[in-house]
Amino acid sequence: MVSVGQHENIEILSYSEVEEVSGYVGSFKVKIRKKARYVNEDLCTGCGLCQEKCPTKNILSEFDAGIGTRKAIYIPFAQAVPRIPVIDTEHCLHFQKGKCGVCQKLCPTGAIDYEQEDQIVELDVGTVIVTTGFDLFDPTRAPEYGYERLDNVVTSLEFERTICSSGPTGGKVLLKDGRKPESVAILHCVGSRDKRYNVYCSRVCCMWSLKFAHLVKDSLNAEVYELYIDMRTFGKGYEEFYNRVLKEGVIFIRGKGAEVTDVAENPREEGKLIVKCEDTLLGELRRIPVDMVILSTGLEPRRDAVEVARTFGLSRSADGFFLEKHLKLAPVETASDGIFIAGACQGPKDIPDTVAQAGAAAVAALAMLDRGKVTLQPYVAIVDVDRCSGCGECVLACPYNAIELVDGHAQIEETACKGCGTCVGHCLSKAITLSHFTDDELVAEMRGALRVLEVA
Amino acid sequence: MTYEPKIVAYACTYCSYPGADLAGISRIKYSPNVNIIRVLCSGRVSAELILRTFREGADGVLVLGCHYGDCHFISGNHRAAKRVAVLKRILEYTGIEPERLRLEWVSASEGERFAQVVDEFTETVRQLPPIREILRG
């Protein structure tokens, strides 16, 4: 990321949103709202003094999944590129109460600018790659797991930040009461492969669950239960890692976690979380008392996927992720020429797959630019001037305003015409034909189709 | 007496044809009574083309396009919708059951829906007499 930030041909617009995309392949006009971060990007050196001295407290960090805290002026995470802080106006004392101003006073380069406003940037670009990522399933939608109701039920992302040695807890995993967990259950497929929420497999959760099991064994030496439907260790080296975790003594239970409860039925369950499940290999219902439950939440389309799809003219597949042009033959292209997709916005995928797809999208986009011209489909509507009565119906029908009435007959602007043929379907005088989809061609095709059915 | 109806489906390039493709890729079974003709947009399917399809002996005609708001050509499907609605009334006037013509929206991700639409429509048409009997008068 750092080398991307320093590359002379790459400009990063972070904290910005695309508002409008117009034009066509090779000549898109993109309108971007560059939101005010209240820090002058040209002056800021990223020293971090402002976030160190900011007097605000106890604001939950989004990056740390709400486990750690951040200040009102903050660099979102340690490796952020560009390394420029942003002011969260909802918590900043200057914006809320008109006082403070510590960051402005202390900034060695005078980069803090409370007067900054949103900027609209207009760019002319040839191609676009959409890589907007995913959201995690919100486990409060599955109340049987007790997330937010029971202590020590955490999501995979929360656990990831907790066990990360550079995270807010320094890698220490503790229960709410400060004890070390002696047993941990990891529940797979929370929000995935479930008819109530998402039917698809989120692909990455089996592997991160195995990673957690390995880390818990390694750092806590606790008992670990993995409750899975099927283990999907599909990638290079993944099956080997699964075998390794099996040998480490992790207990694998084939059965989806059905419920997490704190209602004990015997002394052994007292003060524990009890995971109920059906062990399908033993063929019996089980109650597993543990100290901590990790919910392996699935991946979902981002909540703004509908708006993003509309902005860029993308389609979405049944699961809500962006639709590629062809599942196998055009996996990074979309139905809109010159717009490409990569990463988890197209469907759940892990880092190696994302990197591969991103590379493919970048090359496809560059190849198109490098060629310097685009090949268009040869579909254009053609007017037979002798037949045209000049009624103007086609002018009204055309979605692209590509038709004008000139000297009493229709005239088509070929570069604007996309060849949909709506005017052809509308013309009462049969004066317009669509190249490669003429009436004669369609009728011949239709006759052939009927003959095939006749024989069958 | 039951018979095997012959149905021609006009499917648009950007939604319904890939939808049919997806049905194929997903190995979803659907009625073999339908033969698909690709057009760029459902807006291309003129009233005349539909009538000629009936005249050539099709027992049913399906026009398949993108859902409202999803049309690759902005509003071609709206035109198709208006045209089919009017044409159905003309068909009724000429003695051809309007049920023989159906307009449906099938998106590129709706392989299953494509199969469903085709199956349902085939059964609807099967309930009607062969079009030849009607054309003969």
XYZ file of C-alpha atoms in Angstrom:
593
model
C 0.000 0.000 0.000
C 2.857 2.364 0.836
C 4.430 1.933 -2.589
C 1.042 2.564 -4.173
C 0.818 5.791 -2.209
C 4.251 6.877 -3.459
C 3.745 5.877 -7.101
C 3.917 8.881 -9.413
C 1.070 7.641 -11.605
C -1.319 6.804 -8.793
C -3.379 9.334 -6.918
C -5.255 8.099 -3.875
C -8.454 9.899 -2.947
C -9.262 8.495 0.460
C -12.266 9.589 2.498
C -14.078 10.303 -0.776
C -17.208 9.031 -2.418
C -18.161 8.668 -6.071
C -21.399 10.537 -6.597
C -21.981 10.277 -10.304
C -20.584 8.417 -13.298
C -21.517 9.514 -16.793
C -20.107 8.959 -20.251
C -19.012 5.690 -21.759
C -15.993 3.415 -22.039
C -12.845 5.411 -22.740
C -14.445 8.647 -21.658
C -16.133 8.402 -18.302
C -16.760 11.525 -16.270
C -16.634 10.729 -12.575
C -17.878 13.157 -9.972
C -16.269 12.548 -6.592
C -17.117 14.135 -3.284
C -13.904 14.559 -1.347
C -15.156 14.858 2.181
C -13.689 17.407 4.522
C -11.270 15.692 6.916
C -10.284 19.091 8.435
C -6.615 18.327 7.891
C -4.654 19.842 5.031
C -3.265 16.833 3.175
C -0.390 18.768 1.618
C 0.920 20.046 4.955
C 0.319 16.998 7.165
C 3.388 14.820 7.718
C 1.513 12.084 9.562
C 3.476 12.560 12.779
C 0.441 11.676 14.888
C 0.998 14.382 17.530
C -2.602 15.589 17.145
C -4.161 12.229 17.989
C -1.720 11.805 20.862
C -2.672 15.157 22.433
C -6.398 15.176 21.609
C -8.217 15.307 24.975
C -11.286 13.226 23.924
C -11.687 9.833 25.533
C -13.551 6.568 25.171
C -14.568 6.789 21.548
C -14.827 3.216 20.278
C -12.496 2.472 17.401
C -14.212 1.190 14.256
C -11.041 -0.515 13.100
C -10.708 -2.398 16.372
C -14.335 -3.575 16.137
C -15.269 -1.491 19.163
C -12.707 -3.125 21.484
C -10.121 -0.378 21.520
C -10.625 3.356 21.611
C -9.508 6.213 19.457
C -9.469 10.005 19.681
C -11.711 12.496 17.892
C -8.819 13.223 15.535
C -7.349 9.946 14.419
C -5.540 7.946 11.789
C -7.983 5.089 11.167
C -5.368 2.358 11.667
C -1.612 2.105 11.979
C -0.889 1.138 8.369
C -3.359 3.565 6.803
C -2.271 5.039 3.454
C -2.204 7.985 3.170
C -1.203 8.474 6.783
C -3.358 11.541 7.352
C -5.734 11.912 10.283
C -9.396 12.828 10.061
C -11.544 14.712 12.558
C -14.694 12.988 13.742
C -16.902 16.074 14.102
C -19.483 14.241 16.203
C -16.971 13.815 19.014
C -14.574 16.719 18.453
C -14.845 19.318 21.223
C -14.106 22.122 18.783
C -17.024 21.174 16.511
C -19.390 20.277 19.340
C -18.659 23.027 21.851
C -16.475 25.499 19.972
C -13.673 25.065 22.483
C -10.399 23.116 22.584
C -8.438 23.540 19.356
C -5.493 21.652 20.897
C -4.628 19.879 17.660
C -4.528 23.158 15.734
C -2.289 24.780 18.329
C 0.138 21.878 18.519
C 0.352 20.798 14.872
C 3.977 21.509 13.871
C 3.068 22.207 10.239
C -0.233 24.013 10.843
C -2.133 21.423 8.867
C -5.339 21.467 10.928
C -8.020 23.445 9.109
C -11.399 23.608 10.840
C -12.848 25.589 7.937
C -12.264 22.882 5.332
C -15.314 21.994 3.235
C -16.324 19.058 1.047
C -14.762 19.358 -2.391
C -16.231 18.078 -5.628
C -13.571 16.579 -7.883
C -14.389 15.789 -11.507
C -12.188 13.286 -13.266
C -12.031 12.113 -16.877
C -11.148 8.447 -16.878
C -11.079 5.689 -19.474
C -11.930 2.720 -17.298
C -13.206 2.101 -13.783
C -12.517 -0.738 -11.357
C -14.998 -1.177 -8.512
C -13.561 -2.843 -5.399
C -15.952 -1.856 -2.639
C -15.633 -4.978 -0.508
C -18.133 -6.519 1.867
C -19.881 -6.204 5.209
C -19.916 -8.789 7.976
C -23.175 -10.464 8.927
C -24.668 -8.802 12.008
C -25.148 -11.647 14.531
C -27.861 -9.796 16.431
C -30.068 -10.911 13.526
C -29.643 -14.477 14.850
C -30.710 -13.965 18.468
C -30.298 -17.654 19.361
C -26.553 -17.087 19.638
C -27.020 -14.444 22.324
C -24.646 -11.908 20.818
C -24.800 -8.644 22.818
C -27.117 -10.398 25.313
C -24.590 -12.801 26.803
C -21.106 -11.850 27.957
C -18.195 -13.537 26.217
C -20.035 -14.188 22.952
C -17.867 -12.374 20.395
C -17.694 -12.108 16.627
C -14.735 -13.329 14.660
C -13.607 -9.773 13.931
C -13.721 -8.822 17.623
C -11.710 -11.889 18.495
C -9.251 -11.149 15.710
C -8.566 -7.700 17.183
C -8.345 -9.129 20.699
C -5.777 -11.796 19.888
C -3.737 -9.521 17.619
C -0.478 -8.761 19.415
C -0.470 -5.180 18.096
C -4.181 -4.771 18.858
C -5.839 -2.862 21.713
C -5.363 -5.671 24.255
C -1.839 -6.495 23.201
C -2.943 -9.994 22.270
C -4.314 -10.867 25.722
C -7.578 -12.777 25.586
C -9.581 -12.366 28.769
C -13.180 -12.953 29.744
C -15.388 -10.069 30.900
C -14.561 -10.893 34.554
C -10.833 -10.865 33.883
C -10.280 -14.639 33.970
C -8.457 -16.503 31.243
C -10.830 -18.629 29.164
C -10.276 -22.346 29.698
C -12.540 -23.462 26.892
C -13.612 -21.772 23.672
C -16.233 -22.777 21.120
C -16.006 -21.521 17.543
C -19.328 -21.599 15.689
C -19.053 -21.765 11.908
C -21.566 -20.535 9.335
C -23.238 -17.786 11.390
C -25.291 -16.076 8.701
C -23.922 -18.255 5.894
C -25.334 -21.455 4.393
C -28.540 -20.666 6.210
C -31.839 -20.274 4.372
C -32.962 -17.616 6.825
C -30.093 -15.258 6.012
C -27.684 -16.113 3.205
C -27.707 -19.399 1.349
C -24.177 -19.087 -0.007
C -20.915 -20.190 1.615
C -18.772 -17.251 2.718
C -15.613 -19.249 1.893
C -13.196 -17.554 4.247
C -14.643 -18.394 7.672
C -13.508 -22.041 7.875
C -9.930 -20.932 7.468
C -10.050 -18.043 9.919
C -11.802 -20.326 12.408
C -8.923 -22.784 12.068
C -6.505 -19.931 12.562
C -8.306 -18.902 15.758
C -8.270 -22.498 17.016
C -4.547 -22.627 16.389
C -3.926 -19.278 18.115
C -6.077 -20.165 21.122
C -4.246 -23.472 21.544
C -0.962 -21.704 21.119
C -1.428 -18.756 23.467
C -4.015 -19.970 26.003
C -3.722 -23.729 25.826
C -7.493 -23.751 26.277
C -9.854 -26.448 25.086
C -11.189 -25.529 21.633
C -14.362 -26.813 20.008
C -15.048 -26.166 16.322
C -18.683 -26.631 15.368
C -18.887 -26.926 11.608
C -21.296 -28.054 8.900
C -18.555 -29.013 6.441
C -14.898 -28.046 6.571
C -14.107 -26.129 3.407
C -10.342 -25.954 3.222
C -10.118 -25.377 -0.515
C -6.975 -23.295 -1.031
C -3.309 -24.016 -1.469
C -1.875 -25.325 1.779
C -5.229 -25.050 3.550
C -5.926 -28.776 3.927
C -2.424 -29.186 5.366
C -3.174 -26.473 7.926
C -6.442 -28.238 8.816
C -4.510 -31.461 9.429
C -2.062 -29.590 11.615
C -4.859 -28.085 13.733
C -6.458 -31.534 14.026
C -3.195 -32.840 15.486
C -3.029 -29.960 17.953
C -5.965 -31.438 19.808
C -8.766 -29.142 18.696
C -12.113 -30.906 19.041
C -14.131 -30.836 15.817
C -17.860 -31.395 16.088
C -19.765 -31.873 12.864
C -22.978 -30.022 13.561
C -24.113 -26.452 13.398
C -24.352 -24.594 16.692
C -28.070 -24.307 17.406
C -28.143 -22.062 20.452
C -25.936 -20.428 23.037
C -27.440 -20.116 26.517
C -26.337 -19.396 30.078
C -29.062 -21.500 31.709
C -27.218 -24.324 33.464
C -28.827 -27.733 33.848
C -26.131 -29.302 36.004
C -23.295 -28.105 38.248
C -20.727 -28.630 35.486
C -22.519 -25.987 33.400
C -22.748 -23.460 36.229
C -21.330 -20.074 35.247
C -20.575 -21.212 31.706
C -21.975 -20.586 28.290
C -23.642 -23.705 26.982
C -23.540 -24.365 23.260
C -26.328 -26.630 22.095
C -25.847 -28.611 18.929
C -26.482 -31.867 17.195
C -23.315 -33.877 16.745
C -24.189 -35.486 13.430
C -21.296 -37.938 13.559
C -22.361 -39.282 16.949
C -26.032 -38.806 16.125
C -26.886 -37.158 19.413
C -27.791 -33.776 20.862
C -25.039 -32.237 22.913
C -24.586 -29.423 25.400
C -21.039 -28.111 25.505
C -20.136 -25.827 28.418
C -17.467 -23.261 27.460
C -16.125 -19.952 28.732
C -16.139 -18.124 25.428
C -18.018 -18.391 22.137
C -16.656 -17.019 18.852
C -19.231 -16.533 16.089
C -17.701 -16.976 12.642
C -19.904 -14.445 10.913
C -20.346 -14.665 7.179
C -19.721 -12.094 4.459
C -22.494 -9.977 2.984
C -22.759 -7.382 0.218
C -22.039 -3.921 1.548
C -25.127 -2.142 2.789
C -24.742 0.527 0.103
C -24.368 -2.032 -2.712
C -27.711 -0.970 -4.225
C -26.624 2.661 -4.577
C -23.134 1.770 -5.786
C -24.622 -0.573 -8.394
C -26.882 2.225 -9.601
C -24.047 4.782 -9.718
C -21.804 2.553 -11.823
C -24.535 0.821 -13.839
C -23.786 -2.618 -12.404
C -26.123 -5.557 -11.979
C -26.261 -7.652 -8.837
C -26.584 -11.399 -8.602
C -29.250 -13.120 -6.503
C -27.016 -12.985 -3.411
C -26.673 -9.202 -3.760
C -23.006 -9.117 -4.813
C -22.050 -7.369 -8.062
C -22.560 -9.458 -11.151
C -19.666 -10.241 -13.475
C -20.189 -10.368 -17.232
C -19.665 -14.107 -17.335
C -19.018 -16.467 -14.441
C -16.150 -18.241 -16.171
C -15.177 -16.332 -19.308
C -15.364 -12.721 -18.115
C -15.012 -12.812 -14.317
C -13.779 -9.219 -13.859
C -15.758 -7.527 -16.646
C -19.300 -6.258 -16.156
C -22.209 -5.689 -18.515
C -21.121 -2.041 -18.708
C -18.083 -1.769 -20.987
C -15.032 -0.311 -19.269
C -16.241 -0.998 -15.728
C -14.533 -3.854 -13.928
C -15.009 -5.457 -10.524
C -12.626 -7.243 -8.185
C -12.569 -8.613 -4.684
C -15.334 -9.381 -2.242
C -17.783 -6.945 -3.870
C -18.166 -9.645 -6.545
C -18.581 -12.461 -4.023
C -16.934 -13.726 -0.822
C -13.284 -14.557 -1.342
C -10.036 -14.757 0.564
C -6.898 -12.654 0.139
C -5.084 -14.795 -2.477
C -8.190 -14.928 -4.665
C -8.790 -11.204 -4.222
C -5.221 -10.377 -5.192
C -5.498 -12.590 -8.260
C -8.788 -11.062 -9.317
C -7.567 -7.532 -8.659
C -4.544 -8.200 -10.865
C -6.793 -9.494 -13.616
C -9.070 -6.449 -13.366
C -6.104 -4.053 -13.429
C -4.654 -5.708 -16.523
C -8.013 -5.832 -18.283
C -8.544 -2.132 -17.572
C -5.006 -1.188 -18.631
C -5.134 -3.284 -21.788
C -8.244 -1.420 -22.808
C -6.530 1.948 -22.215
C -3.295 0.854 -23.860
C -5.071 -0.118 -27.050
C -6.206 3.495 -27.310
C -9.436 2.564 -29.019
C -12.379 0.389 -28.144
C -14.172 -2.103 -30.268
C -17.863 -1.418 -30.259
C -20.567 -3.792 -31.239
C -21.702 -3.185 -34.807
C -25.328 -2.664 -33.860
C -26.649 0.601 -35.251
C -30.117 1.562 -36.381
C -30.391 2.681 -40.012
C -33.201 4.799 -41.483
C -34.659 4.144 -44.911
C -35.369 7.755 -45.862
C -37.833 6.800 -48.614
C -40.073 4.942 -46.210
C -39.839 7.383 -43.295
C -42.994 9.439 -42.862
C -41.364 11.733 -40.323
C -43.940 10.972 -37.642
C -41.316 11.308 -34.901
C -42.380 8.270 -32.866
C -38.824 6.961 -32.941
C -37.512 10.241 -31.556
C -39.721 9.746 -28.512
C -38.846 6.056 -28.199
C -35.059 6.441 -28.306
C -33.565 6.155 -24.801
C -30.354 7.904 -25.935
C -31.684 10.939 -27.792
C -29.817 9.628 -30.815
C -32.583 10.433 -33.314
C -33.529 13.817 -34.733
C -36.004 14.839 -37.360
C -34.061 16.446 -40.190
C -35.810 17.592 -43.388
C -38.941 15.713 -42.457
C -37.347 12.364 -41.759
C -35.515 10.674 -38.927
C -31.748 10.891 -38.776
C -29.672 8.738 -36.441
C -26.501 9.906 -34.744
C -24.442 6.732 -35.032
C -22.047 7.398 -32.172
C -24.917 7.940 -29.755
C -26.902 4.929 -30.976
C -26.335 1.847 -28.835
C -28.353 -0.406 -31.088
C -31.106 -1.401 -28.690
C -33.651 -1.368 -31.505
C -36.458 0.228 -29.543
C -37.026 2.624 -32.462
C -37.231 -0.338 -34.840
C -39.840 -1.975 -32.701
C -41.728 1.286 -32.645
C -41.613 2.393 -36.282
C -44.987 2.055 -37.943
C -43.619 2.512 -41.451
C -40.911 -0.147 -41.080
C -38.471 2.563 -42.070
C -35.780 1.720 -39.495
C -33.734 -1.432 -39.393
C -31.182 -2.531 -36.846
C -28.032 -3.928 -38.387
C -27.569 -7.621 -37.544
C -31.051 -7.739 -36.056
C -33.124 -6.940 -39.139
C -36.669 -8.162 -39.465
C -35.598 -10.612 -42.143
C -32.874 -12.050 -39.941
C -35.128 -12.378 -36.920
C -37.928 -13.935 -38.968
C -35.503 -16.432 -40.484
C -34.244 -17.261 -37.026
C -37.768 -17.588 -35.722
C -38.739 -19.905 -38.585
C -35.706 -22.023 -37.872
C -36.573 -22.132 -34.186
C -40.088 -23.284 -34.982
C -38.838 -25.931 -37.406
C -36.548 -27.338 -34.712
C -39.491 -27.524 -32.332
C -41.622 -29.148 -35.040
C -39.062 -31.916 -35.487
C -38.701 -32.389 -31.752
C -56.079 -33.963 -26.371
C -52.699 -32.722 -25.214
C -49.987 -31.742 -27.622
C -46.498 -30.309 -27.471
C -46.852 -26.548 -27.931
C -44.202 -24.659 -29.865
C -43.029 -21.544 -28.120
C -40.648 -18.840 -29.271
C -39.017 -16.692 -26.599
C -37.430 -13.354 -27.449
C -34.852 -12.682 -24.772
C -32.800 -9.535 -24.341
C -28.999 -9.699 -24.450
C -28.236 -8.178 -21.077
C -30.682 -9.754 -18.644
C -32.874 -12.549 -19.876
C -30.480 -14.270 -22.275
C -27.753 -14.520 -19.588
C -30.563 -15.600 -17.242
C -31.337 -18.457 -19.621
C -27.608 -19.122 -19.857
C -27.418 -19.329 -16.082
C -30.284 -21.808 -16.047
C -28.175 -23.897 -18.425
C -24.941 -23.508 -16.469
C -26.790 -24.424 -13.273
C -28.236 -27.477 -15.010
C -31.783 -26.422 -14.225
C -34.318 -28.395 -16.198
C -36.938 -26.512 -18.131
C -39.495 -27.254 -20.760
C -37.985 -28.197 -24.144
C -40.927 -26.574 -25.920
C -39.203 -23.227 -25.929
C -36.647 -21.965 -28.381
C -34.887 -18.737 -27.535
C -34.044 -15.949 -29.943
C -31.659 -13.305 -28.726
C -32.491 -9.681 -29.392
C -30.506 -6.745 -28.062
C -33.400 -5.361 -26.060
C -36.977 -6.376 -25.446
C -37.789 -2.988 -26.995
C -36.665 -4.386 -30.359
C -39.493 -6.926 -30.455
C -42.047 -5.211 -32.653
C -45.732 -5.968 -32.658
C -45.377 -7.124 -36.226
C -42.648 -9.602 -35.331
C -44.828 -11.119 -32.627
C -47.772 -11.441 -35.007
C -45.565 -13.016 -37.663
C -44.316 -15.497 -35.088
C -47.882 -16.574 -34.440
C -48.576 -16.734 -38.143
C -45.566 -18.966 -38.698
C -47.076 -21.435 -36.263
C -45.870 -20.586 -32.786
C -48.415 -21.593 -30.144
C -47.023 -19.074 -27.708
C -44.638 -16.123 -27.687
C -42.603 -15.066 -24.671
C -40.976 -11.663 -24.533
C -38.307 -11.528 -21.835
C -36.610 -8.354 -20.684
C -34.858 -6.730 -17.767
C -36.656 -5.695 -14.611
C -37.759 -2.065 -14.496
C -34.800 0.150 -13.701
C -32.287 -2.507 -14.790
C -32.648 -2.189 -18.567
C -29.210 -1.844 -20.126
C -30.852 0.458 -22.658
C -32.488 2.601 -19.992
C -36.130 2.334 -21.065
C -36.445 -0.252 -23.847
C -38.334 -2.572 -21.527
C -40.908 0.115 -20.783
C -41.636 0.334 -24.500
C -41.935 -3.439 -24.702
C -44.380 -3.429 -21.793
C -46.637 -0.847 -23.440
C -46.511 -2.623 -26.781
C -47.329 -6.056 -25.398
C -50.235 -4.688 -23.374
C -51.802 -3.160 -26.482
C -51.018 -6.166 -28.633
C -52.778 -8.488 -26.219
C -56.004 -6.597 -26.784
C -55.527 -6.766 -30.537
C -54.917 -10.508 -30.294
C -58.130 -10.927 -28.377
C -59.973 -8.986 -31.078
C -58.577 -11.246 -33.778
C -59.585 -14.396 -31.942
C -56.152 -15.425 -30.685
C -56.142 -15.979 -26.942
C -54.098 -13.188 -25.320
C -52.657 -15.764 -22.902
C -50.500 -16.967 -25.774
C -48.403 -13.851 -25.443
C -46.556 -13.155 -22.247
C -44.069 -10.531 -21.153
C -41.828 -11.350 -18.196
C -38.828 -9.754 -16.545
C -35.923 -12.113 -15.950
C -32.607 -10.749 -14.720
C -29.186 -12.218 -15.458
C -29.082 -13.813 -12.031
C -32.504 -15.416 -12.223
C -31.756 -18.738 -13.871
C -34.268 -20.452 -11.685
C -36.907 -17.876 -12.430
C -36.282 -18.270 -16.146
C -36.982 -21.994 -15.890
C -40.076 -21.316 -13.809
C -41.463 -18.777 -16.273
C -40.845 -21.102 -19.211
C -42.434 -24.086 -17.490
C -45.470 -22.141 -16.355
C -45.989 -20.569 -19.739
C -45.666 -23.922 -21.505
C -48.377 -25.357 -19.286
C -50.624 -22.333 -19.898
C -50.243 -22.685 -23.643
C -50.747 -26.434 -23.495
C -54.263 -25.807 -22.162
C -55.085 -23.901 -25.352
C -55.698 -25.555 -28.719
C -52.830 -25.612 -31.251
C -52.614 -22.277 -33.045
C -53.028 -23.930 -36.444
C -56.629 -24.733 -35.594
C -57.294 -21.091 -34.847
C -55.446 -19.758 -37.866
C -57.392 -22.133 -40.105
C -60.512 -20.628 -38.605
